[in-house]
Amino acid sequence: DAGVIQSPRHEVTEMGQEVTLRCKPISGHNSLFWYRQTMMRGLELLIYFNNNVPIDDSGMPEDRFSAKMPNASFSTLKIQPSEPRDSAVYFCASRGLATNEKLFFGSGTQLSVL
Amino acid sequence: SQQGEEDPQALSIQEGENATMNCSYKTSINNLQWYRQNSGRGLVHLILIRSNEREKHSGRLRVTLDTSKKSSSLLITASRAADTASYFCATDAGFGGGTSYGKLTFGQGTILTVHP
């Protein structure tokens, strides 16, 4: 299995631009999580989906952030417009019924907003 | 705010010594998990302990859970330089109906450095 696949690995953009982060969960997993990691705030849960349905998006910072999961094998996290304070590492993670509730993380997307 | 809070924030030891990290949390949980993160990488699951368990072992790892004190500890015995990483506890408060597919909330982590 290829694991959780995130793209791009690195993203550098200018303030005001739209940023789209992508995630392919492990095949067969039915829960998907988006986290953001910074030195100041640690790992913050932004949103998670069960069976493609958003369950809790209370961690999404503001309306500039949106996440979708159109099918079981793909999710996007979009920031529009981006701001320098959005600079962070964004992780996607998935888990399934057979994985004993543990999360499998992708390698993350390092986002820098200039 | 973070559900789990690790203590200490940083720990520096020599190879062969034991490393103990603690985690405290605020609300009831279904299970508690420990993860490891090497610099620049994603987190990797280490061990899970359920709310009705008190202690669990996996190789050189030993985890304890005290639900009355809302705390957990992770012990790494006979540490190696390769154990150098950040360690996070994560709490799963469940999702109702007896399932645990709720959100996993992570603490700030403990940075462990093991000197050869």
PDB file of C-alpha atoms in Angstrom:
ATOM      1  CA  ASP A   1       0.000   0.000   0.000  1.00  0.00           C
ATOM      2  CA  ALA A   2       1.305   3.476  -0.879  1.00  0.00           C
ATOM      3  CA  GLY A   3       0.069   5.081   2.304  1.00  0.00           C
ATOM      4  CA  VAL A   4      -1.625   8.456   2.516  1.00  0.00           C
ATOM      5  CA  ILE A   5      -0.505  10.584  -0.403  1.00  0.00           C
ATOM      6  CA  GLN A   6      -0.420  14.358  -0.190  1.00  0.00           C
ATOM      7  CA  SER A   7       0.405  16.869  -2.864  1.00  0.00           C
ATOM      8  CA  PRO A   8       2.128  19.126  -3.358  1.00  0.00           C
ATOM      9  CA  ARG A   9       4.994  18.445  -0.944  1.00  0.00           C
ATOM     10  CA  HIS A  10       5.898  22.106  -0.842  1.00  0.00           C
ATOM     11  CA  GLU A  11       3.918  25.153  -1.883  1.00  0.00           C
ATOM     12  CA  VAL A  12       5.155  28.731  -1.982  1.00  0.00           C
ATOM     13  CA  THR A  13       2.617  31.356  -2.895  1.00  0.00           C
ATOM     14  CA  GLU A  14       1.929  35.024  -2.524  1.00  0.00           C
ATOM     15  CA  MET A  15      -0.600  36.543  -0.196  1.00  0.00           C
ATOM     16  CA  GLY A  16      -4.031  36.670  -1.765  1.00  0.00           C
ATOM     17  CA  GLN A  17      -3.552  33.658  -4.006  1.00  0.00           C
ATOM     18  CA  GLU A  18      -5.700  30.550  -3.854  1.00  0.00           C
ATOM     19  CA  VAL A  19      -4.037  27.418  -2.526  1.00  0.00           C
ATOM     20  CA  THR A  20      -5.342  23.876  -2.973  1.00  0.00           C
ATOM     21  CA  LEU A  21      -3.905  20.981  -1.028  1.00  0.00           C
ATOM     22  CA  ARG A  22      -4.722  17.445  -2.056  1.00  0.00           C
ATOM     23  CA  CYS A  23      -4.951  14.153  -0.239  1.00  0.00           C
ATOM     24  CA  LYS A  24      -5.494  10.549  -1.265  1.00  0.00           C
ATOM     25  CA  PRO A  25      -6.290   8.377   1.762  1.00  0.00           C
ATOM     26  CA  ILE A  26      -5.380   4.739   2.071  1.00  0.00           C
ATOM     27  CA  SER A  27      -7.744   2.590   0.071  1.00  0.00           C
ATOM     28  CA  GLY A  28     -10.534   1.218   2.228  1.00  0.00           C
ATOM     29  CA  HIS A  29     -10.191   3.837   4.958  1.00  0.00           C
ATOM     30  CA  ASN A  30     -13.427   5.620   5.771  1.00  0.00           C
ATOM     31  CA  SER A  31     -12.257   8.523   7.945  1.00  0.00           C
ATOM     32  CA  LEU A  32     -10.081  11.401   6.807  1.00  0.00           C
ATOM     33  CA  PHE A  33      -8.559  14.174   8.892  1.00  0.00           C
ATOM     34  CA  TRP A  34      -6.867  17.468   8.020  1.00  0.00           C
ATOM     35  CA  TYR A  35      -4.407  18.879  10.558  1.00  0.00           C
ATOM     36  CA  ARG A  36      -2.258  21.975  10.583  1.00  0.00           C
ATOM     37  CA  GLN A  37       1.067  22.077  12.451  1.00  0.00           C
ATOM     38  CA  THR A  38       2.944  25.187  13.529  1.00  0.00           C
ATOM     39  CA  MET A  39       5.553  25.791  16.181  1.00  0.00           C
ATOM     40  CA  MET A  40       3.272  28.161  18.061  1.00  0.00           C
ATOM     41  CA  ARG A  41       0.030  26.178  18.020  1.00  0.00           C
ATOM     42  CA  GLY A  42       1.196  22.607  17.565  1.00  0.00           C
ATOM     43  CA  LEU A  43      -1.088  20.164  15.738  1.00  0.00           C
ATOM     44  CA  GLU A  44      -4.550  21.573  15.194  1.00  0.00           C
ATOM     45  CA  LEU A  45      -7.418  19.517  13.852  1.00  0.00           C
ATOM     46  CA  LEU A  46      -9.089  21.502  11.082  1.00  0.00           C
ATOM     47  CA  ILE A  47     -11.794  19.127   9.891  1.00  0.00           C
ATOM     48  CA  TYR A  48     -12.568  15.447   9.680  1.00  0.00           C
ATOM     49  CA  PHE A  49     -14.802  13.330   7.485  1.00  0.00           C
ATOM     50  CA  ASN A  50     -16.484   9.987   8.068  1.00  0.00           C
ATOM     51  CA  ASN A  51     -17.658   8.189   4.931  1.00  0.00           C
ATOM     52  CA  ASN A  52     -17.041  11.367   2.900  1.00  0.00           C
ATOM     53  CA  VAL A  53     -19.290  13.447   5.162  1.00  0.00           C
ATOM     54  CA  PRO A  54     -17.808  16.335   7.175  1.00  0.00           C
ATOM     55  CA  ILE A  55     -18.385  15.525  10.848  1.00  0.00           C
ATOM     56  CA  ASP A  56     -16.614  18.342  12.651  1.00  0.00           C
ATOM     57  CA  ASP A  57     -15.231  21.474  11.009  1.00  0.00           C
ATOM     58  CA  SER A  58     -15.006  23.533  14.173  1.00  0.00           C
ATOM     59  CA  GLY A  59     -11.256  23.781  13.756  1.00  0.00           C
ATOM     60  CA  MET A  60     -11.407  25.496  10.391  1.00  0.00           C
ATOM     61  CA  PRO A  61      -9.959  28.953  11.127  1.00  0.00           C
ATOM     62  CA  GLU A  62     -12.342  31.042   9.064  1.00  0.00           C
ATOM     63  CA  ASP A  63     -14.328  31.210   5.873  1.00  0.00           C
ATOM     64  CA  ARG A  64     -11.172  31.413   3.821  1.00  0.00           C
ATOM     65  CA  PHE A  65     -10.708  27.696   4.481  1.00  0.00           C
ATOM     66  CA  SER A  66     -12.845  25.031   2.855  1.00  0.00           C
ATOM     67  CA  ALA A  67     -12.513  21.275   2.549  1.00  0.00           C
ATOM     68  CA  LYS A  68     -14.227  18.750   0.345  1.00  0.00           C
ATOM     69  CA  MET A  69     -14.292  15.007  -0.010  1.00  0.00           C
ATOM     70  CA  PRO A  70     -16.123  14.237  -3.244  1.00  0.00           C
ATOM     71  CA  ASN A  71     -15.393  10.518  -2.999  1.00  0.00           C
ATOM     72  CA  ALA A  72     -13.686   8.001  -0.750  1.00  0.00           C
ATOM     73  CA  SER A  73     -10.323   8.353  -2.451  1.00  0.00           C
ATOM     74  CA  PHE A  74      -9.803  12.096  -2.629  1.00  0.00           C
ATOM     75  CA  SER A  75     -10.002  15.204  -0.501  1.00  0.00           C
ATOM     76  CA  THR A  76      -8.981  18.827  -0.944  1.00  0.00           C
ATOM     77  CA  LEU A  77      -8.282  21.661   1.447  1.00  0.00           C
ATOM     78  CA  LYS A  78      -8.568  25.075  -0.144  1.00  0.00           C
ATOM     79  CA  ILE A  79      -7.449  28.434   1.193  1.00  0.00           C
ATOM     80  CA  GLN A  80      -8.767  31.487  -0.622  1.00  0.00           C
ATOM     81  CA  PRO A  81      -7.380  34.083  -0.258  1.00  0.00           C
ATOM     82  CA  SER A  82      -4.197  32.911   1.462  1.00  0.00           C
ATOM     83  CA  GLU A  83      -2.440  34.991   4.124  1.00  0.00           C
ATOM     84  CA  PRO A  84       1.084  34.799   5.606  1.00  0.00           C
ATOM     85  CA  ARG A  85      -0.346  33.465   8.898  1.00  0.00           C
ATOM     86  CA  ASP A  86      -1.565  30.403   6.999  1.00  0.00           C
ATOM     87  CA  SER A  87       2.047  29.287   6.594  1.00  0.00           C
ATOM     88  CA  ALA A  88       2.336  25.875   8.222  1.00  0.00           C
ATOM     89  CA  VAL A  89       2.642  22.183   7.512  1.00  0.00           C
ATOM     90  CA  TYR A  90      -0.715  20.680   6.594  1.00  0.00           C
ATOM     91  CA  PHE A  91      -1.191  16.983   7.245  1.00  0.00           C
ATOM     92  CA  CYS A  92      -3.823  14.641   5.977  1.00  0.00           C
ATOM     93  CA  ALA A  93      -4.481  11.401   7.837  1.00  0.00           C
ATOM     94  CA  SER A  94      -6.858   8.519   7.374  1.00  0.00           C
ATOM     95  CA  ARG A  95      -8.085   5.503   9.280  1.00  0.00           C
ATOM     96  CA  GLY A  96     -10.425   2.626   8.699  1.00  0.00           C
ATOM     97  CA  LEU A  97     -12.468   0.028  10.479  1.00  0.00           C
ATOM     98  CA  ALA A  98      -9.690  -2.522  10.266  1.00  0.00           C
ATOM     99  CA  THR A  99      -6.868  -0.345  11.560  1.00  0.00           C
ATOM    100  CA  ASN A 100      -7.753  -0.364  15.232  1.00  0.00           C
ATOM    101  CA  GLU A 101      -8.614   3.312  15.301  1.00  0.00           C
ATOM    102  CA  LYS A 102      -5.065   4.479  14.635  1.00  0.00           C
ATOM    103  CA  LEU A 103      -4.336   7.243  12.164  1.00  0.00           C
ATOM    104  CA  PHE A 104      -2.034   6.957   9.185  1.00  0.00           C
ATOM    105  CA  PHE A 105      -0.461  10.269   8.253  1.00  0.00           C
ATOM    106  CA  GLY A 106       0.743  11.600   4.950  1.00  0.00           C
ATOM    107  CA  SER A 107       4.090  13.342   4.628  1.00  0.00           C
ATOM    108  CA  GLY A 108       2.463  16.756   4.774  1.00  0.00           C
ATOM    109  CA  THR A 109       2.441  19.871   2.621  1.00  0.00           C
ATOM    110  CA  GLN A 110       4.781  22.659   3.683  1.00  0.00           C
ATOM    111  CA  LEU A 111       2.920  25.863   2.820  1.00  0.00           C
ATOM    112  CA  SER A 112       4.671  29.222   2.734  1.00  0.00           C
ATOM    113  CA  VAL A 113       2.590  32.314   2.035  1.00  0.00           C
ATOM    114  CA  LEU A 114       4.757  35.333   1.304  1.00  0.00           C
TER     115      LEU A 114
ATOM    116  CA  SER B   1      -7.140  24.442  22.919  1.00  0.00           C
ATOM    117  CA  GLN B   2      -5.231  21.191  22.976  1.00  0.00           C
ATOM    118  CA  GLN B   3      -6.873  18.300  24.765  1.00  0.00           C
ATOM    119  CA  GLY B   4      -3.606  16.691  25.722  1.00  0.00           C
ATOM    120  CA  GLU B   5      -0.643  18.382  27.292  1.00  0.00           C
ATOM    121  CA  GLU B   6       2.690  16.634  27.332  1.00  0.00           C
ATOM    122  CA  ASP B   7       5.306  17.006  29.983  1.00  0.00           C
ATOM    123  CA  PRO B   8       8.182  17.677  29.734  1.00  0.00           C
ATOM    124  CA  GLN B   9       8.329  19.812  26.619  1.00  0.00           C
ATOM    125  CA  ALA B  10      11.863  18.600  25.962  1.00  0.00           C
ATOM    126  CA  LEU B  11      13.889  15.682  27.302  1.00  0.00           C
ATOM    127  CA  SER B  12      17.572  14.991  26.725  1.00  0.00           C
ATOM    128  CA  ILE B  13      19.085  11.666  27.772  1.00  0.00           C
ATOM    129  CA  GLN B  14      21.966   9.324  27.030  1.00  0.00           C
ATOM    130  CA  GLU B  15      21.652   6.149  25.026  1.00  0.00           C
ATOM    131  CA  GLY B  16      20.648   3.242  27.199  1.00  0.00           C
ATOM    132  CA  GLU B  17      18.673   5.361  29.660  1.00  0.00           C
ATOM    133  CA  ASN B  18      14.908   5.231  29.996  1.00  0.00           C
ATOM    134  CA  ALA B  19      12.709   8.091  28.800  1.00  0.00           C
ATOM    135  CA  THR B  20       9.382   8.923  30.420  1.00  0.00           C
ATOM    136  CA  MET B  21       6.878  11.320  28.936  1.00  0.00           C
ATOM    137  CA  ASN B  22       3.591  12.309  30.495  1.00  0.00           C
ATOM    138  CA  CYS B  23       0.288  13.438  29.040  1.00  0.00           C
ATOM    139  CA  SER B  24      -2.668  15.033  30.774  1.00  0.00           C
ATOM    140  CA  TYR B  25      -6.081  15.603  29.277  1.00  0.00           C
ATOM    141  CA  LYS B  26      -9.317  17.288  30.253  1.00  0.00           C
ATOM    142  CA  THR B  27     -12.378  15.388  29.059  1.00  0.00           C
ATOM    143  CA  SER B  28     -13.531  11.764  29.069  1.00  0.00           C
ATOM    144  CA  ILE B  29     -11.921   9.619  26.439  1.00  0.00           C
ATOM    145  CA  ASN B  30     -12.550   6.400  24.586  1.00  0.00           C
ATOM    146  CA  ASN B  31      -8.866   5.746  24.013  1.00  0.00           C
ATOM    147  CA  LEU B  32      -5.508   7.483  24.127  1.00  0.00           C
ATOM    148  CA  GLN B  33      -2.797   7.050  21.529  1.00  0.00           C
ATOM    149  CA  TRP B  34       0.883   7.908  21.271  1.00  0.00           C
ATOM    150  CA  TYR B  35       2.555   8.980  18.062  1.00  0.00           C
ATOM    151  CA  ARG B  36       6.083   9.721  17.021  1.00  0.00           C
ATOM    152  CA  GLN B  37       7.253  12.351  14.545  1.00  0.00           C
ATOM    153  CA  ASN B  38      10.701  12.520  13.061  1.00  0.00           C
ATOM    154  CA  SER B  39      11.811  15.931  11.858  1.00  0.00           C
ATOM    155  CA  GLY B  40      10.091  16.908   8.621  1.00  0.00           C
ATOM    156  CA  ARG B  41       7.915  13.804   8.497  1.00  0.00           C
ATOM    157  CA  GLY B  42       4.360  12.789   9.250  1.00  0.00           C
ATOM    158  CA  LEU B  43       3.336  11.225  12.520  1.00  0.00           C
ATOM    159  CA  VAL B  44       3.567   7.490  13.047  1.00  0.00           C
ATOM    160  CA  HIS B  45       1.326   5.574  15.412  1.00  0.00           C
ATOM    161  CA  LEU B  46       3.105   3.835  18.291  1.00  0.00           C
ATOM    162  CA  ILE B  47       0.540   2.426  20.685  1.00  0.00           C
ATOM    163  CA  LEU B  48      -3.101   2.730  21.715  1.00  0.00           C
ATOM    164  CA  ILE B  49      -4.580   2.214  25.175  1.00  0.00           C
ATOM    165  CA  ARG B  50      -8.315   2.055  25.792  1.00  0.00           C
ATOM    166  CA  SER B  51     -10.119   3.737  28.649  1.00  0.00           C
ATOM    167  CA  ASN B  52     -10.712   0.404  30.392  1.00  0.00           C
ATOM    168  CA  GLU B  53      -7.019  -0.549  30.266  1.00  0.00           C
ATOM    169  CA  ARG B  54      -4.383   0.544  32.751  1.00  0.00           C
ATOM    170  CA  GLU B  55      -1.154  -0.581  31.142  1.00  0.00           C
ATOM    171  CA  LYS B  56       0.051  -1.765  27.787  1.00  0.00           C
ATOM    172  CA  HIS B  57       3.373  -2.905  26.386  1.00  0.00           C
ATOM    173  CA  SER B  58       4.817  -2.991  22.897  1.00  0.00           C
ATOM    174  CA  GLY B  59       8.478  -3.872  22.524  1.00  0.00           C
ATOM    175  CA  ARG B  60      10.443  -1.225  24.432  1.00  0.00           C
ATOM    176  CA  LEU B  61       7.332   0.896  24.941  1.00  0.00           C
ATOM    177  CA  ARG B  62       5.173   0.865  28.044  1.00  0.00           C
ATOM    178  CA  VAL B  63       2.070   3.014  28.333  1.00  0.00           C
ATOM    179  CA  THR B  64      -0.017   3.594  31.422  1.00  0.00           C
ATOM    180  CA  LEU B  65      -3.381   5.257  31.734  1.00  0.00           C
ATOM    181  CA  ASP B  66      -5.003   6.678  34.842  1.00  0.00           C
ATOM    182  CA  THR B  67      -8.500   7.826  33.957  1.00  0.00           C
ATOM    183  CA  SER B  68      -9.170   9.116  37.476  1.00  0.00           C
ATOM    184  CA  LYS B  69      -6.275  11.544  37.085  1.00  0.00           C
ATOM    185  CA  LYS B  70      -6.834  11.980  33.353  1.00  0.00           C
ATOM    186  CA  SER B  71      -3.214  11.230  32.647  1.00  0.00           C
ATOM    187  CA  SER B  72      -1.025   8.833  30.711  1.00  0.00           C
ATOM    188  CA  SER B  73       2.667   8.116  30.539  1.00  0.00           C
ATOM    189  CA  LEU B  74       4.894   6.692  27.839  1.00  0.00           C
ATOM    190  CA  LEU B  75       8.072   4.921  28.889  1.00  0.00           C
ATOM    191  CA  ILE B  76      10.763   4.063  26.363  1.00  0.00           C
ATOM    192  CA  THR B  77      13.264   1.662  27.859  1.00  0.00           C
ATOM    193  CA  ALA B  78      16.909   1.306  26.842  1.00  0.00           C
ATOM    194  CA  SER B  79      16.700   4.305  24.541  1.00  0.00           C
ATOM    195  CA  ARG B  80      18.661   4.523  21.311  1.00  0.00           C
ATOM    196  CA  ALA B  81      19.857   7.481  19.266  1.00  0.00           C
ATOM    197  CA  ALA B  82      17.265   6.477  16.657  1.00  0.00           C
ATOM    198  CA  ASP B  83      14.506   7.203  19.210  1.00  0.00           C
ATOM    199  CA  THR B  84      15.278  10.911  18.830  1.00  0.00           C
ATOM    200  CA  ALA B  85      11.978  12.454  17.713  1.00  0.00           C
ATOM    201  CA  SER B  86       8.920  14.325  18.944  1.00  0.00           C
ATOM    202  CA  TYR B  87       6.319  12.275  20.787  1.00  0.00           C
ATOM    203  CA  PHE B  88       2.651  13.209  20.923  1.00  0.00           C
ATOM    204  CA  CYS B  89      -0.295  11.899  22.841  1.00  0.00           C
ATOM    205  CA  ALA B  90      -3.696  12.019  21.179  1.00  0.00           C
ATOM    206  CA  THR B  91      -7.090  11.550  22.763  1.00  0.00           C
ATOM    207  CA  ASP B  92     -10.144  10.076  21.102  1.00  0.00           C
ATOM    208  CA  ALA B  93     -13.340  11.172  22.791  1.00  0.00           C
ATOM    209  CA  GLY B  94     -15.485   8.829  20.736  1.00  0.00           C
ATOM    210  CA  PHE B  95     -18.418   9.513  18.500  1.00  0.00           C
ATOM    211  CA  GLY B  96     -21.328   8.162  20.422  1.00  0.00           C
ATOM    212  CA  GLY B  97     -23.083   4.858  19.974  1.00  0.00           C
ATOM    213  CA  GLY B  98     -20.090   3.041  21.392  1.00  0.00           C
ATOM    214  CA  THR B  99     -17.824   3.759  18.440  1.00  0.00           C
ATOM    215  CA  SER B 100     -14.537   5.524  18.764  1.00  0.00           C
ATOM    216  CA  TYR B 101     -14.464   7.135  15.372  1.00  0.00           C
ATOM    217  CA  GLY B 102     -14.353  10.532  16.859  1.00  0.00           C
ATOM    218  CA  LYS B 103     -11.792  13.218  16.408  1.00  0.00           C
ATOM    219  CA  LEU B 104      -8.237  12.694  17.591  1.00  0.00           C
ATOM    220  CA  THR B 105      -6.903  15.718  19.422  1.00  0.00           C
ATOM    221  CA  PHE B 106      -3.145  16.021  19.847  1.00  0.00           C
ATOM    222  CA  GLY B 107      -1.041  17.587  22.558  1.00  0.00           C
ATOM    223  CA  GLN B 108       1.922  19.871  21.998  1.00  0.00           C
ATOM    224  CA  GLY B 109       4.417  17.050  22.137  1.00  0.00           C
ATOM    225  CA  THR B 110       7.673  16.187  23.889  1.00  0.00           C
ATOM    226  CA  ILE B 111      10.932  16.578  21.996  1.00  0.00           C
ATOM    227  CA  LEU B 112      13.172  13.662  22.928  1.00  0.00           C
ATOM    228  CA  THR B 113      16.884  13.781  22.186  1.00  0.00           C
ATOM    229  CA  VAL B 114      18.942  10.657  22.800  1.00  0.00           C
ATOM    230  CA  HIS B 115      22.693  11.233  22.752  1.00  0.00           C
ATOM    231  CA  PRO B 116      24.907   8.365  21.540  1.00  0.00           C
TER     232      PRO B 116
END
